[in-house]
Structures are given as structure tokens and as C-alpha cells.
Short mmCIF file of C-alpha atoms in Angstrom, two decimals:
data_model
loop_
_atom_site.label_atom_id
_atom_site.label_comp_id
_atom_site.label_asym_id
_atom_site.label_seq_id
_atom_site.Cartn_x
_atom_site.Cartn_y
_atom_site.Cartn_z
CA MET A 241 4.03 12.45 -11.78
CA SER A 242 7.11 14.63 -11.54
CA ASP A 243 7.42 14.17 -7.76
CA ASN A 244 8.40 10.54 -8.11
CA GLU A 245 9.23 9.37 -11.64
CA VAL A 246 9.76 5.77 -12.66
CA ALA A 247 13.35 5.59 -13.82
CA GLY A 248 13.71 4.53 -17.41
CA HIS A 249 9.99 4.50 -18.15
CA ALA A 250 9.53 5.82 -21.68
CA GLY A 251 6.64 7.98 -22.77
CA THR A 252 5.65 11.40 -24.02
CA ARG A 253 5.42 14.12 -21.40
CA GLY A 254 3.06 16.19 -23.48
CA ARG A 255 -0.44 16.64 -22.10
CA MET A 256 -3.32 15.82 -24.44
CA ALA A 257 -6.13 18.37 -24.56
CA GLY A 258 -9.12 17.00 -22.69
CA ALA A 259 -7.31 13.82 -21.78
CA PHE A 260 -8.11 14.06 -18.08
CA GLU A 261 -11.21 16.30 -18.14
CA PRO A 262 -14.69 14.88 -17.38
CA SER A 263 -16.53 12.80 -19.95
CA PRO A 264 -19.65 14.51 -21.35
CA GLY A 265 -22.72 13.83 -19.29
CA MET A 266 -20.90 11.98 -16.52
CA GLY A 267 -21.81 13.08 -13.03
CA PRO A 268 -21.24 11.72 -9.54
CA THR A 269 -22.50 8.25 -8.75
CA PRO A 270 -26.02 8.63 -7.28
CA PRO A 271 -26.39 7.37 -3.72
CA SER A 272 -27.91 3.92 -3.37
CA GLU A 273 -30.63 3.08 -0.86
CA ILE A 274 -27.85 2.31 1.62
CA THR A 275 -25.51 5.27 1.96
CA GLY A 276 -22.74 5.99 4.42
CA HIS A 277 -19.43 4.35 5.14
CA PHE A 278 -20.82 0.85 4.58
CA SER A 279 -21.50 1.68 0.92
CA ASP A 280 -19.18 2.68 -1.91
CA ASP A 281 -21.90 5.08 -3.09
CA ASN A 282 -21.17 7.52 -0.27
CA PRO A 283 -21.60 11.04 -1.74
CA GLU A 284 -18.66 12.21 0.40
CA MET A 285 -16.27 9.85 -1.40
CA VAL A 286 -13.75 11.41 -3.77
CA GLN A 287 -13.96 9.73 -7.19
CA PHE A 288 -12.69 10.65 -10.65
CA VAL A 289 -13.15 7.46 -12.69
CA ASP A 290 -16.08 5.06 -12.48
CA ALA A 291 -15.95 1.27 -12.72
CA ASP A 292 -16.02 1.38 -16.54
CA GLY A 293 -13.25 3.95 -16.86
CA ASN A 294 -15.46 7.00 -17.52
CA ARG A 295 -14.06 10.26 -16.19
CA LEU A 296 -16.62 11.68 -13.77
CA ALA A 297 -17.67 15.32 -13.70
CA THR A 298 -16.17 17.73 -11.20
CA ASN A 299 -18.45 18.07 -8.20
CA GLU A 300 -18.39 19.49 -4.70
CA THR A 301 -16.59 16.43 -3.34
CA ASN A 302 -13.79 16.01 -5.86
CA ALA A 303 -13.33 19.67 -6.82
CA PRO A 304 -10.50 20.34 -4.31
CA TYR A 305 -8.40 17.67 -6.06
CA ALA A 306 -9.50 18.12 -9.68
CA GLN A 307 -6.55 20.26 -10.72
CA ILE A 308 -4.07 17.60 -9.65
CA VAL A 309 -5.79 15.08 -11.92
CA GLU A 310 -6.13 17.50 -14.82
CA ASP A 311 -2.41 18.32 -14.63
CA MET A 312 -1.48 14.66 -15.09
CA THR A 313 -0.02 13.50 -18.40
CA SER A 314 -0.31 10.44 -20.58
CA GLU A 315 2.98 9.21 -19.17
CA ASP A 316 1.54 9.50 -15.67
CA ALA A 317 -1.39 7.33 -16.74
CA ARG A 318 0.91 4.75 -18.32
CA THR A 319 3.12 4.68 -15.22
CA ILE A 320 0.16 4.03 -12.95
CA TYR A 321 -1.26 1.31 -15.21
CA ARG A 322 2.11 -0.42 -15.43
CA ASP A 323 2.43 -0.31 -11.65
CA LEU A 324 -1.02 -1.82 -11.17
CA VAL A 325 -0.35 -4.74 -13.51
CA LEU A 326 3.14 -5.54 -12.24
CA VAL A 327 2.16 -5.27 -8.59
CA ARG A 328 -0.75 -7.65 -9.11
CA ARG A 329 1.53 -10.14 -10.84
CA ILE A 330 4.10 -9.93 -8.06
CA ASP A 331 1.34 -10.56 -5.55
CA ALA A 332 0.06 -13.56 -7.53
CA GLU A 333 3.56 -15.05 -7.57
CA GLY A 334 3.83 -14.59 -3.80
CA PHE A 335 0.56 -16.45 -3.30
CA ALA A 336 1.59 -19.27 -5.65
CA LEU A 337 5.03 -19.62 -4.05
CA GLN A 338 3.49 -19.98 -0.61
CA ARG A 339 1.08 -22.63 -1.84
CA GLN A 340 4.05 -24.52 -3.31
CA GLY A 341 5.93 -24.46 -0.02
CA GLU A 342 8.48 -21.81 -1.01
CA LEU A 343 7.19 -19.15 1.41
CA GLY A 344 5.98 -19.53 4.97
CA LEU A 345 3.17 -17.00 4.58
CA TRP A 346 1.86 -14.44 2.10
CA PRO A 347 -0.58 -11.57 2.82
CA SER A 348 -2.18 -10.74 -0.52
CA LEU A 349 -3.02 -7.21 -1.66
CA PHE A 350 -5.27 -8.43 -4.50
CA GLY A 351 -7.92 -5.74 -5.04
CA GLN A 352 -6.03 -2.99 -3.22
CA GLU A 353 -3.55 -2.14 -5.97
CA ALA A 354 -5.01 1.28 -6.82
CA ALA A 355 -4.95 2.47 -3.23
CA GLN A 356 -1.31 1.52 -2.79
CA VAL A 357 -0.03 2.67 -6.16
CA GLY A 358 -1.90 5.97 -5.96
CA ALA A 359 -0.46 6.71 -2.53
CA GLY A 360 2.98 5.36 -3.39
CA ARG A 361 3.36 7.54 -6.47
CA ALA A 362 2.30 10.64 -4.53
CA LEU A 363 5.35 10.32 -2.26
CA ARG A 364 8.49 12.32 -3.01
CA PRO A 365 11.91 10.66 -2.68
CA GLN A 366 12.64 12.39 0.65
CA ASP A 367 9.31 11.34 2.18
CA TYR A 368 9.25 8.28 4.44
CA ALA A 369 6.70 5.46 4.32
CA PHE A 370 5.80 3.19 7.24
CA PRO A 371 3.92 0.08 6.04
CA GLY A 372 2.05 -2.68 7.77
CA TYR A 373 2.67 -6.09 6.16
CA ARG A 374 0.49 -5.93 3.02
CA GLU A 375 1.97 -2.86 1.33
CA HIS A 376 3.69 -4.65 -1.55
CA GLY A 377 2.45 -1.99 -3.98
CA VAL A 378 3.93 0.85 -1.96
CA ALA A 379 7.19 -1.11 -1.70
CA TRP A 380 7.24 -1.38 -5.49
CA CYS A 381 6.68 2.35 -5.91
CA ARG A 382 9.52 3.05 -3.47
CA GLY A 383 11.92 0.88 -5.46
CA VAL A 384 12.10 -2.14 -3.14
CA ASP A 385 12.91 -5.31 -5.11
CA PRO A 386 10.06 -7.85 -4.76
CA VAL A 387 12.72 -10.50 -4.12
CA SER A 388 13.40 -8.74 -0.83
CA LEU A 389 9.77 -9.22 0.16
CA PHE A 390 9.98 -12.92 -0.62
CA GLY A 391 13.15 -13.26 1.43
CA MET A 392 11.36 -11.98 4.50
CA PHE A 393 8.34 -14.28 4.10
CA ARG A 394 10.69 -17.16 3.32
CA GLY A 395 12.44 -16.51 6.61
CA VAL A 396 15.98 -16.18 5.28
CA ASN A 397 16.77 -12.64 6.43
CA HIS A 398 16.11 -10.18 9.23
CA GLY A 399 13.71 -7.94 7.38
CA GLY A 400 14.49 -7.91 3.70
CA TRP A 401 15.81 -4.47 2.82
CA ASP A 402 17.64 -1.38 4.03
CA SER A 403 14.88 1.00 5.16
CA ASN A 404 16.94 4.11 4.58
CA GLU A 405 17.87 3.17 1.02
CA ASN A 406 14.34 3.82 -0.23
CA ASN A 407 12.79 5.61 2.77
CA PHE A 408 10.52 2.60 3.18
CA HIS A 409 10.45 1.11 6.66
CA LEU A 410 10.48 -2.62 7.30
CA TYR A 411 7.12 -4.36 7.47
CA THR A 412 5.41 -4.17 10.85
CA ILE A 413 3.58 -7.30 11.96
CA VAL A 414 2.27 -5.83 15.23
CA ILE A 415 -1.01 -4.26 14.11
CA GLY A 416 -0.98 -0.47 14.32
CA ASN A 417 2.51 -0.17 15.79
CA GLN A 418 3.82 1.52 12.64
CA MET A 419 1.48 4.47 13.21
CA LEU A 420 3.45 5.44 16.31
CA HIS A 421 6.74 4.91 14.49
CA ALA A 422 5.55 7.19 11.69
CA THR A 423 4.34 9.90 14.04
CA GLY A 424 7.62 9.91 15.93
CA TYR A 425 9.59 10.14 12.70
CA ALA A 426 7.36 13.00 11.54
CA MET A 427 7.95 14.83 14.80
CA GLY A 428 11.66 14.44 14.09
CA ILE A 429 11.23 16.00 10.65
CA ALA A 430 9.58 19.00 12.28
CA ALA A 431 12.32 19.25 14.90
CA ASP A 432 14.95 19.23 12.13
CA GLY A 433 13.18 22.05 10.33
CA ASP A 434 12.53 19.97 7.22
CA MET A 435 8.99 21.19 6.62
CA GLY A 436 7.46 24.51 5.70
CA THR A 437 10.66 25.91 4.17
CA GLY A 438 9.28 26.19 0.66
CA ASP A 439 12.12 24.08 -0.71
CA PRO A 440 10.55 21.14 -2.61
CA ASP A 441 13.76 19.13 -2.31
CA ARG A 442 13.92 19.57 1.47
CA ASP A 443 10.37 19.69 2.82
CA SER A 444 9.38 16.16 3.83
CA ALA A 445 6.39 14.22 5.05
CA VAL A 446 5.58 10.76 6.38
CA MET A 447 2.85 8.36 5.29
CA ALA A 448 1.69 5.57 7.58
CA PHE A 449 -0.35 2.64 6.23
CA THR A 450 -2.80 0.39 8.04
CA GLY A 451 -6.06 -1.44 7.43
CA ASP A 452 -9.51 -0.86 8.86
CA GLY A 453 -8.77 -3.36 11.62
CA GLY A 454 -5.75 -1.33 12.65
CA THR A 455 -7.98 1.62 13.58
CA SER A 456 -9.17 -0.35 16.62
CA GLN A 457 -5.68 -0.57 18.07
CA GLY A 458 -4.54 1.67 20.88
CA ASP A 459 -1.34 2.48 19.01
CA PHE A 460 -3.35 3.93 16.13
CA ASN A 461 -5.35 6.26 18.36
CA GLU A 462 -2.32 7.30 20.40
CA ALA A 463 -0.49 8.18 17.19
CA LEU A 464 -3.34 10.42 16.09
CA VAL A 465 -3.25 12.26 19.43
CA PHE A 466 0.49 12.89 19.22
CA ALA A 467 0.33 13.91 15.55
CA ALA A 468 -2.52 16.35 16.12
CA VAL A 469 -1.02 18.04 19.17
CA ALA A 470 2.41 18.34 17.53
CA GLN A 471 0.99 19.30 14.11
CA SER A 472 3.29 16.65 12.67
CA PRO A 473 3.82 16.26 8.90
CA VAL A 474 2.22 12.82 8.68
CA VAL A 475 -0.56 11.34 6.56
CA PHE A 476 -2.43 8.34 7.97
CA PHE A 477 -3.56 6.13 5.09
CA VAL A 478 -6.25 3.62 6.10
CA GLN A 479 -7.03 0.97 3.49
CA ASN A 480 -10.55 0.01 4.41
CA ASN A 481 -10.75 -3.37 2.66
CA GLN A 482 -13.98 -4.19 4.53
CA TRP A 483 -12.62 -7.07 6.61
CA ALA A 484 -10.26 -7.20 9.60
CA ILE A 485 -9.60 -10.90 9.04
CA SER A 486 -13.17 -12.14 9.65
CA GLN A 487 -14.62 -8.97 11.22
CA SER A 488 -16.62 -6.71 8.91
CA ASN A 489 -16.82 -2.93 9.19
CA ALA A 490 -20.16 -3.26 10.94
CA SER A 491 -18.52 -5.04 13.87
CA GLN A 492 -15.49 -2.72 14.01
CA PHE A 493 -16.82 0.81 14.29
CA ILE A 494 -19.89 3.05 14.19
CA ILE A 495 -18.12 6.23 13.08
CA PRO A 496 -16.00 5.60 9.95
CA PRO A 497 -12.26 6.27 10.07
CA TYR A 498 -12.29 9.40 7.90
CA GLN A 499 -14.88 11.07 10.15
CA ARG A 500 -13.06 10.08 13.32
CA ALA A 501 -10.11 12.28 12.35
CA ARG A 502 -12.16 15.35 13.27
CA GLY A 503 -12.28 14.22 16.89
CA PHE A 504 -8.49 14.35 16.99
CA GLY A 505 -8.41 17.81 15.46
CA PHE A 506 -7.40 17.36 11.83
CA PRO A 507 -9.08 16.60 8.47
CA GLY A 508 -10.27 13.23 7.26
CA VAL A 509 -10.95 12.37 3.61
CA LEU A 510 -12.82 9.43 2.09
CA VAL A 511 -11.55 8.33 -1.32
CA ASP A 512 -12.51 5.55 -3.72
CA GLY A 513 -9.60 3.18 -3.11
CA ASN A 514 -10.19 1.41 -6.43
CA ASP A 515 -9.78 4.66 -8.36
CA PRO A 516 -6.03 5.23 -8.88
CA LEU A 517 -6.48 8.82 -10.07
CA ALA A 518 -8.49 9.74 -6.99
CA THR A 519 -6.11 8.07 -4.54
CA TYR A 520 -3.12 9.75 -6.19
CA ALA A 521 -4.76 13.18 -6.09
CA VAL A 522 -5.97 12.94 -2.50
CA ALA A 523 -2.65 11.54 -1.26
CA LYS A 524 -0.66 14.21 -3.11
CA ASP A 525 -2.80 16.98 -1.66
CA ALA A 526 -2.47 15.65 1.89
CA LEU A 527 1.31 15.21 1.56
CA ASN A 528 1.68 18.73 0.16
CA LYS A 529 -0.19 20.12 3.16
CA ALA A 530 1.92 18.08 5.58
CA ARG A 531 5.18 19.25 4.00
CA SER A 532 4.09 22.88 4.15
CA GLY A 533 3.40 22.71 7.88
CA GLN A 534 -0.40 22.35 7.82
CA GLY A 535 -0.36 19.22 9.95
CA PRO A 536 -1.72 15.68 9.56
CA THR A 537 -4.52 14.24 7.44
CA LEU A 538 -6.30 10.90 7.65
CA ILE A 539 -7.23 9.28 4.33
CA GLU A 540 -9.67 6.39 4.25
CA ALA A 541 -9.29 4.52 0.96
CA TYR A 542 -12.50 2.53 0.48
CA THR A 543 -11.48 -0.69 -1.27
CA TYR A 544 -11.83 -4.46 -0.96
CA ARG A 545 -9.60 -7.42 -0.17
CA MET A 546 -10.42 -9.82 -2.99
CA GLY A 547 -8.45 -12.70 -1.52
CA ALA A 548 -7.81 -14.10 1.92
CA HIS A 549 -6.38 -12.11 4.82
CA THR A 550 -3.27 -14.25 4.47
CA THR A 551 -2.61 -17.68 3.00
CA SER A 552 -3.61 -19.18 6.37
CA ASP A 553 -7.14 -17.75 6.08
CA ASP A 554 -10.31 -19.05 4.40
CA PRO A 555 -12.58 -16.06 3.60
CA SER A 556 -15.41 -18.31 2.42
CA LYS A 557 -16.11 -18.98 6.10
CA TYR A 558 -17.22 -15.42 6.81
CA ARG A 559 -18.21 -13.63 3.58
CA SER A 560 -20.39 -14.43 0.60
CA SER A 561 -19.22 -15.12 -2.94
CA ALA A 562 -21.89 -12.67 -4.15
CA GLU A 563 -20.08 -9.86 -2.31
CA VAL A 564 -16.82 -10.75 -4.02
CA GLU A 565 -18.53 -10.81 -7.42
CA ILE A 566 -19.84 -7.27 -6.89
CA TRP A 567 -16.36 -5.98 -6.16
CA LYS A 568 -14.91 -7.75 -9.20
CA GLN A 569 -16.79 -5.23 -11.31
CA LYS A 570 -14.89 -2.40 -9.59
CA ASP A 571 -11.48 -3.81 -10.49
CA PRO A 572 -8.85 -1.02 -10.56
CA ILE A 573 -6.90 -2.42 -13.55
CA LYS A 574 -10.04 -2.79 -15.65
CA ARG A 575 -11.05 0.72 -14.62
CA MET A 576 -7.69 2.30 -15.47
CA ARG A 577 -7.39 0.48 -18.79
CA GLY A 578 -10.87 1.58 -19.82
CA PHE A 579 -10.06 5.17 -18.97
CA MET A 580 -6.77 5.10 -20.88
CA ALA A 581 -8.25 3.47 -23.97
CA GLU A 582 -11.18 5.91 -24.09
CA ARG A 583 -8.91 8.94 -23.68
CA GLY A 584 -6.14 7.76 -25.97
CA HIS A 585 -3.42 7.58 -23.35
CA ALA A 586 -2.04 4.35 -24.80
CA GLU A 587 -2.35 1.99 -27.74
CA ALA A 588 -2.70 -1.79 -27.78
CA ASP A 589 1.06 -2.34 -28.08
CA PHE A 590 1.61 -0.58 -24.74
CA PHE A 591 -0.79 -2.92 -22.92
CA ASP A 592 0.83 -5.92 -24.62
CA ALA A 593 4.28 -4.73 -23.55
CA VAL A 594 3.17 -4.37 -19.92
CA ASP A 595 1.76 -7.90 -19.95
CA ALA A 596 5.03 -9.21 -21.36
CA GLU A 597 6.99 -7.34 -18.70
CA ALA A 598 4.76 -8.89 -16.02
CA ASP A 599 5.63 -12.35 -17.35
CA GLU A 600 9.33 -11.51 -17.27
CA ILE A 601 9.32 -10.19 -13.73
CA ALA A 602 7.38 -13.24 -12.58
CA VAL A 603 10.05 -15.56 -13.95
CA ARG A 604 12.84 -13.51 -12.38
CA ILE A 605 11.43 -13.26 -8.87
CA ARG A 606 10.26 -16.89 -8.80
CA LYS A 607 13.72 -18.12 -9.78
CA ALA A 608 15.40 -15.81 -7.27
CA CYS A 609 13.11 -17.01 -4.49
CA GLN A 610 13.72 -20.68 -5.18
CA GLU A 611 17.49 -20.15 -5.29
CA MET A 612 17.75 -18.25 -2.00
CA PRO A 613 20.32 -19.99 0.21
CA ASP A 614 19.28 -21.10 3.68
CA PRO A 615 20.97 -18.94 6.32
CA GLU A 616 23.30 -20.35 8.95
CA LEU A 617 21.30 -21.26 12.04
CA SER A 618 23.31 -18.98 14.28
CA THR A 619 22.37 -15.86 12.32
CA MET A 620 18.99 -15.70 14.07
CA PHE A 621 20.87 -14.37 17.08
CA ASP A 622 22.59 -11.60 15.12
CA HIS A 623 21.53 -7.97 15.44
CA GLN A 624 19.29 -8.52 18.44
CA TYR A 625 21.05 -5.61 20.13
CA THR A 626 23.41 -2.97 18.81
CA GLU A 627 26.12 -4.27 21.13
CA PRO A 628 27.00 -7.87 22.14
CA HIS A 629 24.74 -9.16 24.92
CA PRO A 630 25.79 -11.98 27.28
CA LEU A 631 22.34 -13.60 27.47
CA VAL A 632 21.99 -13.66 23.68
CA GLU A 633 25.47 -15.14 23.32
CA ALA A 634 24.65 -17.82 25.91
CA ASP A 635 21.46 -18.67 24.05
CA ARG A 636 23.42 -18.91 20.81
CA GLU A 637 25.94 -21.37 22.31
CA ASP A 638 23.19 -23.53 23.84
CA PHE A 639 21.29 -23.61 20.55
CA LEU A 640 24.33 -24.59 18.50
CA ALA A 641 25.33 -27.25 21.04
CA TYR A 642 21.81 -28.70 20.91
CA HIS A 643 21.95 -29.06 17.11
CA ALA A 644 25.49 -30.40 17.21
CA GLY A 645 24.23 -33.22 19.41
CA PHE A 646 22.08 -34.54 16.56
CA ALA A 647 25.09 -34.65 14.25
CA GLU A 648 27.08 -36.56 16.82
CA GLU A 649 24.34 -39.19 17.03
CA GLY A 650 24.43 -39.66 13.26
CA GLY A 651 21.28 -37.69 12.59
CA GLN A 652 20.86 -34.55 10.53
CA ALA A 653 21.56 -31.38 12.42
#
């Protein structure tokens, strides 16, 4: 994963013969009785590793991306596995902290780790990512401290991190709005001449993340129009986790997202979002094309939201437990570990070390969250505009005077 290494992560760069080639006798998953975008047996879906970790044979669907996977190393595999485990643990801590009253809200990514890690590791340092509000795994891959995420959902800061420090934009709560932001930024990259130069340290691309529900928003469709017409270096990454809060795919669209890209004039690709090798390969290919001036791509990562939409949601009201049980068998961490063990990419002590690191990071971020100081009340009025604004200042004075009145009456301001 030379495009975006994990600093300080030890491992051997040497590539093992046959370590990423297909397992003997393994072919593509045969279509079930129900095929199409409502099934994860769609023959158009790019897959490289099945639910048990077996490396699938090269076929017509995954062939365009096979070389990327076969060029990966054991260190690449260990990096991805480590990411998957740590991201899941960070997410679990966020959920627990909200339930204990430490966070106001938490949108879990449980089940979507492979989609986010695969895409996140495909980005180069100069690329820019525009997330929604569930992209904790991409944030991790871009070097954003999880404590910063907690600070935002705890309500003690104005966003959580410096977007330009890691080329990772602030979370966008307005569904689909980030797709327009990403397209505009990508158009800027083109205007600056930072694509198609052949310089790997200069050529840049943008990746915009949304869920299947976001594809119904006007902003999403407008962004695709602009990107197509301008041939912008942007990759639209749709995490189809099957549910837009309580609305299933069947009630959201007839034509699946990856096929809809053709109507806007650029390619769409369907990838197994629980297969980290496939998501990495497809994302890397699309980003390479964007950087070289070949225009946008839409990737639909077919995955599943194992938990609730957010901690204010109860998924048992709209989906069956049997459905969740089926998707448990497709778990990305189980899949990646099985692949690594079968191919000799890591020994037992590596997996033990990752588990221990997950425990350590959980302790650190939990302690940091609980010790966050409450901000001064007046800071909510800061940074509303780049310059001082008389109406904002008047609101600030009224607000502070209102709270001061409680203190004067002997109450708690």
C-alpha cells in the first residue's frame, strides 16, 4: 500500500509467492435465485475473497482489478486487518460512551469497516476526502484522532479537526451536501492543473462518501451532473448498507446506484463492500483514473449496517433479526483474518498484538472523552462569519445576559 503507508507499522515488504493469487478450485459465487442489486450474489459485483477468506478465481468481473490485488504484500494485508480491528473498537467505544451519557449521539459504522478502510487506504496524501457523518474508518485512515470525533459528538467544539491537516473534510450532517462540496473541490484541482501531469506527488483526486439514502437527494444528482460535464477528478463512493434509516433499497430506487452512473455519462462499479481487498482495488483504480484526467467514477460498495442508523434509532422496528444473522456470516474482519491465516500473511502473535492495541486505544480515547472540558457558553457564537457581525454579537450579549440573570437570582447559570 505504498500510496498511503501507516507510519511506524512494522512488517516485511517482501511479497510471498502465491500469497494473493486465487485458491485452487475457487470460482465466482454462483448467482442465487434472486439476483440483481438486491442480492449480494450479483454476478457483476467485484469480489476477491469470500466469506470464509478463500481467494476467489479471476473472472470477467474482477479481472480489471486483479493486478492491484496481486501486487499487494503481506504488510498491506496486516495494515488492512489492523485498521479493521481498531476502527471497529473505536466505533464500539463511541456507541458505549453515548449510552453512558458521554456523547450526545453516535452513528455506528459496524459492518461497514471493509468498505471504509479499503477506500481510505487507496487515497494518496494529496487526495481530499469528503465524508458524511459515519466515515470513522476513513477518518482513521486519514490520520484523524478518534478523540476529535468524540469531541464533535460530545458538542464541545466546532467540528473536531483541521480539515486541511489531513485532507479530510469535516463531517456533513446535511445528507448529500458533501457530494457538491467534493465536486467543486475536484473542479478546483482541474483548474489548478493538478491532474494528468504524470507526477504521482502532484496529481490529485477527490473521494466523496455517502450512503444509499443519499443517492435520493438532489445534491447528489446535481453533483454527478457537474462532475460528468466538467470531467472532474472525483470518485463517488456509495456505501449501500441496505437501509436509509428505516427505508430499504426496494423503497429507494429501481435502478441501483452503480448502474445509474451511466445515465450521467461515466462508469459505475459494484463491489463487495465486505471484501477489503476488492474495495481497495476498485477504489485505487478509480482514483488512478481520476488523477490521470479520465474523469469521475461511481463506486457502489454493497455492505450492511449491522447496528442502528444512530443511537436514537431502533432497527428492530423495521428489519428482521434473521437478516442480521445472515450478514454476520459475511463479517469483514472474520473474512480478512481467514484469508491471512490461510495464506500465511501473519502468525498468531500478530493477531494477539492487534487485539492488545485495540484495548489500549479504547482506554485512551475513553479517558480523553470523559476529561474533555466543557467550552465557555459564548464560544458557540465564534466563527459564524469570517469577520465580526453585529447581529451575531447582539445575540451573544443577549444570551450571556440571560444566563447571568440566573446567577443573580442564586441559581446555577
